[in-house]
Amino acid sequence: MADKQFMLTYEGLEKLEQELEHLKTVTRKEVTEKIKQALAFGDLSENSEYDAAKNEQAQVEARISQIEYTLKNANVVDEEAINTDTVNIGNKVKILDIEFNEEMEFTIVGTAEASPSKHKLSYESPVGGALIGKKINEVVDVTTPSGTVQFKILDISK
């Protein structure tokens, strides 16, 4: 079975590489020190500090593995080749919520770097997916859990 490809912008790639470096060089050492301190308390059968430190270690190692897998299977978007004729990964898109007459701007990114609070939508999300391939002035119907929402594309930029 083929590995899943992760679409990333160059910015997203850099952030994942920085997070991985921090986890490996700083966080791992901090967790190891917590484990050493907890071991000094003695009896492991009733040592909640040891259990917490081991759980944190497992979470850190899982995140490291996840990032390494993502980076190994990353497909980085060539920002020079980004086209502004239609919406695609890497584009900034200004849209109008027709019902509420509210303008919003999002960057379309890969799933690994999506963050709606930072106005970064995955191309696999309902809104992001509906916008892909559309042009300025097109009206897009997006099915959301609360019903169908209509957006008009006002601008596409790099």
PDB file of C-alpha atoms in Angstrom:
ATOM      1  CA  MET A   1       0.000   0.000   0.000  1.00  0.00           C
ATOM      2  CA  ALA A   2       1.363   3.406  -0.959  1.00  0.00           C
ATOM      3  CA  ASP A   3       2.122   5.971   1.734  1.00  0.00           C
ATOM      4  CA  LYS A   4      -0.203   8.948   1.955  1.00  0.00           C
ATOM      5  CA  GLN A   5       1.218  12.110   0.416  1.00  0.00           C
ATOM      6  CA  PHE A   6       1.044  15.271   2.535  1.00  0.00           C
ATOM      7  CA  MET A   7       0.739  18.566   0.706  1.00  0.00           C
ATOM      8  CA  LEU A   8       2.758  21.297   2.420  1.00  0.00           C
ATOM      9  CA  THR A   9       3.650  24.879   1.700  1.00  0.00           C
ATOM     10  CA  TYR A  10       7.295  25.819   2.211  1.00  0.00           C
ATOM     11  CA  GLU A  11       6.273  27.651   5.411  1.00  0.00           C
ATOM     12  CA  GLY A  12       4.498  24.530   6.700  1.00  0.00           C
ATOM     13  CA  LEU A  13       7.551  22.401   5.912  1.00  0.00           C
ATOM     14  CA  GLU A  14       9.820  24.769   7.861  1.00  0.00           C
ATOM     15  CA  LYS A  15       7.501  24.783  10.886  1.00  0.00           C
ATOM     16  CA  LEU A  16       7.366  20.986  11.015  1.00  0.00           C
ATOM     17  CA  GLU A  17      11.162  20.760  10.699  1.00  0.00           C
ATOM     18  CA  GLN A  18      11.584  23.287  13.543  1.00  0.00           C
ATOM     19  CA  GLU A  19       9.078  21.437  15.752  1.00  0.00           C
ATOM     20  CA  LEU A  20      10.862  18.133  15.093  1.00  0.00           C
ATOM     21  CA  GLU A  21      14.244  19.641  15.950  1.00  0.00           C
ATOM     22  CA  HIS A  22      12.850  21.105  19.205  1.00  0.00           C
ATOM     23  CA  LEU A  23      11.214  17.823  20.200  1.00  0.00           C
ATOM     24  CA  LYS A  24      14.423  15.879  19.581  1.00  0.00           C
ATOM     25  CA  THR A  25      16.892  18.300  21.164  1.00  0.00           C
ATOM     26  CA  VAL A  26      14.943  20.000  23.969  1.00  0.00           C
ATOM     27  CA  THR A  27      11.726  18.186  24.845  1.00  0.00           C
ATOM     28  CA  ARG A  28      13.250  14.689  24.886  1.00  0.00           C
ATOM     29  CA  LYS A  29      15.920  15.855  27.361  1.00  0.00           C
ATOM     30  CA  GLU A  30      13.310  17.529  29.583  1.00  0.00           C
ATOM     31  CA  VAL A  31      11.187  14.377  29.704  1.00  0.00           C
ATOM     32  CA  THR A  32      14.228  12.197  30.390  1.00  0.00           C
ATOM     33  CA  GLU A  33      15.091  14.460  33.327  1.00  0.00           C
ATOM     34  CA  LYS A  34      11.520  14.164  34.662  1.00  0.00           C
ATOM     35  CA  ILE A  35      11.789  10.369  34.490  1.00  0.00           C
ATOM     36  CA  LYS A  36      15.116  10.452  36.372  1.00  0.00           C
ATOM     37  CA  GLN A  37      13.617  12.671  39.081  1.00  0.00           C
ATOM     38  CA  ALA A  38      10.576  10.423  39.404  1.00  0.00           C
ATOM     39  CA  LEU A  39      12.785   7.325  39.710  1.00  0.00           C
ATOM     40  CA  ALA A  40      14.517   8.975  42.654  1.00  0.00           C
ATOM     41  CA  PHE A  41      11.211   8.887  44.562  1.00  0.00           C
ATOM     42  CA  GLY A  42      11.519   5.109  44.808  1.00  0.00           C
ATOM     43  CA  ASP A  43       8.620   2.619  44.658  1.00  0.00           C
ATOM     44  CA  LEU A  44       7.387   2.700  41.043  1.00  0.00           C
ATOM     45  CA  SER A  45       4.106   0.927  41.847  1.00  0.00           C
ATOM     46  CA  GLU A  46       2.742   4.067  43.542  1.00  0.00           C
ATOM     47  CA  ASN A  47       4.757   6.704  41.711  1.00  0.00           C
ATOM     48  CA  SER A  48       2.357   8.982  39.808  1.00  0.00           C
ATOM     49  CA  GLU A  49       5.195  11.311  38.749  1.00  0.00           C
ATOM     50  CA  TYR A  50       6.914   8.388  37.015  1.00  0.00           C
ATOM     51  CA  ASP A  51       3.679   7.343  35.279  1.00  0.00           C
ATOM     52  CA  ALA A  52       3.049  10.917  34.112  1.00  0.00           C
ATOM     53  CA  ALA A  53       6.611  11.285  32.820  1.00  0.00           C
ATOM     54  CA  LYS A  54       6.436   7.970  30.947  1.00  0.00           C
ATOM     55  CA  ASN A  55       3.100   9.014  29.384  1.00  0.00           C
ATOM     56  CA  GLU A  56       4.612  12.337  28.331  1.00  0.00           C
ATOM     57  CA  GLN A  57       7.570  10.470  26.844  1.00  0.00           C
ATOM     58  CA  ALA A  58       5.204   8.267  24.817  1.00  0.00           C
ATOM     59  CA  GLN A  59       3.345  11.347  23.523  1.00  0.00           C
ATOM     60  CA  VAL A  60       6.590  13.062  22.517  1.00  0.00           C
ATOM     61  CA  GLU A  61       7.856   9.960  20.702  1.00  0.00           C
ATOM     62  CA  ALA A  62       4.500   9.561  18.927  1.00  0.00           C
ATOM     63  CA  ARG A  63       4.618  13.190  17.761  1.00  0.00           C
ATOM     64  CA  ILE A  64       8.212  12.757  16.553  1.00  0.00           C
ATOM     65  CA  SER A  65       7.169   9.675  14.559  1.00  0.00           C
ATOM     66  CA  GLN A  66       4.159  11.506  13.123  1.00  0.00           C
ATOM     67  CA  ILE A  67       6.261  14.475  11.987  1.00  0.00           C
ATOM     68  CA  GLU A  68       8.969  12.235  10.509  1.00  0.00           C
ATOM     69  CA  TYR A  69       6.315  10.299   8.559  1.00  0.00           C
ATOM     70  CA  THR A  70       4.750  13.537   7.308  1.00  0.00           C
ATOM     71  CA  LEU A  71       8.113  14.959   6.224  1.00  0.00           C
ATOM     72  CA  LYS A  72       9.112  11.692   4.538  1.00  0.00           C
ATOM     73  CA  ASN A  73       5.892  11.783   2.504  1.00  0.00           C
ATOM     74  CA  ALA A  74       5.698  15.540   1.977  1.00  0.00           C
ATOM     75  CA  ASN A  75       4.931  17.054  -1.391  1.00  0.00           C
ATOM     76  CA  VAL A  76       5.951  20.720  -1.137  1.00  0.00           C
ATOM     77  CA  VAL A  77       4.022  23.209  -3.238  1.00  0.00           C
ATOM     78  CA  ASP A  78       6.272  25.193  -5.562  1.00  0.00           C
ATOM     79  CA  GLU A  79       5.283  28.722  -4.589  1.00  0.00           C
ATOM     80  CA  GLU A  80       6.719  30.137  -7.810  1.00  0.00           C
ATOM     81  CA  ALA A  81       4.340  27.951  -9.811  1.00  0.00           C
ATOM     82  CA  ILE A  82       1.226  28.958  -7.871  1.00  0.00           C
ATOM     83  CA  ASN A  83      -1.433  30.140 -10.281  1.00  0.00           C
ATOM     84  CA  THR A  84      -3.965  32.804  -9.287  1.00  0.00           C
ATOM     85  CA  ASP A  85      -6.484  32.013 -12.041  1.00  0.00           C
ATOM     86  CA  THR A  86      -8.114  29.295  -9.933  1.00  0.00           C
ATOM     87  CA  VAL A  87      -7.980  28.407  -6.244  1.00  0.00           C
ATOM     88  CA  ASN A  88      -5.315  25.857  -5.329  1.00  0.00           C
ATOM     89  CA  ILE A  89      -3.031  24.906  -2.457  1.00  0.00           C
ATOM     90  CA  GLY A  90      -0.877  27.853  -1.470  1.00  0.00           C
ATOM     91  CA  ASN A  91      -3.378  30.505  -2.569  1.00  0.00           C
ATOM     92  CA  LYS A  92      -4.866  33.166  -0.347  1.00  0.00           C
ATOM     93  CA  VAL A  93      -8.567  33.392  -1.073  1.00  0.00           C
ATOM     94  CA  LYS A  94     -10.883  36.214  -0.095  1.00  0.00           C
ATOM     95  CA  ILE A  95     -14.492  35.043   0.047  1.00  0.00           C
ATOM     96  CA  LEU A  96     -17.844  36.567   0.878  1.00  0.00           C
ATOM     97  CA  ASP A  97     -20.388  34.696   2.997  1.00  0.00           C
ATOM     98  CA  ILE A  98     -23.455  35.655   0.973  1.00  0.00           C
ATOM     99  CA  GLU A  99     -26.015  35.071   3.752  1.00  0.00           C
ATOM    100  CA  PHE A 100     -24.200  37.193   6.361  1.00  0.00           C
ATOM    101  CA  ASN A 101     -22.467  39.589   3.918  1.00  0.00           C
ATOM    102  CA  GLU A 102     -19.188  38.869   5.710  1.00  0.00           C
ATOM    103  CA  GLU A 103     -15.770  38.828   4.035  1.00  0.00           C
ATOM    104  CA  MET A 104     -13.134  36.307   5.112  1.00  0.00           C
ATOM    105  CA  GLU A 105      -9.654  35.491   3.895  1.00  0.00           C
ATOM    106  CA  PHE A 106      -8.013  32.076   4.099  1.00  0.00           C
ATOM    107  CA  THR A 107      -4.877  30.400   2.837  1.00  0.00           C
ATOM    108  CA  ILE A 108      -5.489  26.970   1.325  1.00  0.00           C
ATOM    109  CA  VAL A 109      -2.957  24.512   2.745  1.00  0.00           C
ATOM    110  CA  GLY A 110      -2.376  20.808   3.210  1.00  0.00           C
ATOM    111  CA  THR A 111      -3.994  18.935   6.073  1.00  0.00           C
ATOM    112  CA  ALA A 112      -0.782  18.826   8.128  1.00  0.00           C
ATOM    113  CA  GLU A 113      -0.641  22.609   8.465  1.00  0.00           C
ATOM    114  CA  ALA A 114      -4.350  23.460   8.595  1.00  0.00           C
ATOM    115  CA  SER A 115      -5.331  25.836  11.407  1.00  0.00           C
ATOM    116  CA  PRO A 116      -8.708  27.554  11.043  1.00  0.00           C
ATOM    117  CA  SER A 117      -7.875  29.919  13.931  1.00  0.00           C
ATOM    118  CA  LYS A 118      -4.892  31.132  11.865  1.00  0.00           C
ATOM    119  CA  HIS A 119      -7.036  31.346   8.718  1.00  0.00           C
ATOM    120  CA  LYS A 120      -5.405  28.294   7.133  1.00  0.00           C
ATOM    121  CA  LEU A 121      -7.884  25.837   5.636  1.00  0.00           C
ATOM    122  CA  SER A 122      -7.079  22.348   4.427  1.00  0.00           C
ATOM    123  CA  TYR A 123      -7.845  21.592   0.814  1.00  0.00           C
ATOM    124  CA  GLU A 124      -9.578  18.483   2.223  1.00  0.00           C
ATOM    125  CA  SER A 125     -11.941  20.472   4.489  1.00  0.00           C
ATOM    126  CA  PRO A 126     -15.503  21.153   3.281  1.00  0.00           C
ATOM    127  CA  VAL A 127     -14.834  24.844   2.543  1.00  0.00           C
ATOM    128  CA  GLY A 128     -11.287  24.358   1.236  1.00  0.00           C
ATOM    129  CA  GLY A 129     -12.317  21.450  -0.959  1.00  0.00           C
ATOM    130  CA  ALA A 130     -15.260  23.370  -2.400  1.00  0.00           C
ATOM    131  CA  LEU A 131     -13.016  26.320  -3.301  1.00  0.00           C
ATOM    132  CA  ILE A 132     -10.340  24.274  -5.115  1.00  0.00           C
ATOM    133  CA  GLY A 133     -10.443  24.871  -8.877  1.00  0.00           C
ATOM    134  CA  LYS A 134     -12.886  27.788  -8.666  1.00  0.00           C
ATOM    135  CA  LYS A 135     -12.349  31.272 -10.124  1.00  0.00           C
ATOM    136  CA  ILE A 136     -12.941  34.842  -8.982  1.00  0.00           C
ATOM    137  CA  ASN A 137     -16.667  35.783  -8.902  1.00  0.00           C
ATOM    138  CA  GLU A 138     -17.794  32.130  -8.786  1.00  0.00           C
ATOM    139  CA  VAL A 139     -20.388  31.271  -6.166  1.00  0.00           C
ATOM    140  CA  VAL A 140     -19.659  28.052  -4.287  1.00  0.00           C
ATOM    141  CA  ASP A 141     -22.143  25.966  -2.312  1.00  0.00           C
ATOM    142  CA  VAL A 142     -20.552  24.316   0.717  1.00  0.00           C
ATOM    143  CA  THR A 143     -22.320  21.632   2.708  1.00  0.00           C
ATOM    144  CA  THR A 144     -21.570  22.061   6.396  1.00  0.00           C
ATOM    145  CA  PRO A 145     -23.037  20.383   9.490  1.00  0.00           C
ATOM    146  CA  SER A 146     -25.350  23.380   9.911  1.00  0.00           C
ATOM    147  CA  GLY A 147     -26.548  23.304   6.287  1.00  0.00           C
ATOM    148  CA  THR A 148     -25.496  24.669   2.920  1.00  0.00           C
ATOM    149  CA  VAL A 149     -23.540  27.920   2.884  1.00  0.00           C
ATOM    150  CA  GLN A 150     -22.842  30.024  -0.203  1.00  0.00           C
ATOM    151  CA  PHE A 151     -19.552  31.815  -0.709  1.00  0.00           C
ATOM    152  CA  LYS A 152     -18.545  34.133  -3.519  1.00  0.00           C
ATOM    153  CA  ILE A 153     -14.856  34.213  -4.399  1.00  0.00           C
ATOM    154  CA  LEU A 154     -13.687  37.830  -4.343  1.00  0.00           C
ATOM    155  CA  ASP A 155      -9.929  37.456  -4.828  1.00  0.00           C
ATOM    156  CA  ILE A 156      -7.201  34.858  -5.321  1.00  0.00           C
ATOM    157  CA  SER A 157      -3.595  35.732  -4.577  1.00  0.00           C
ATOM    158  CA  LYS A 158      -0.230  34.172  -3.706  1.00  0.00           C
TER     159      LYS A 158
END
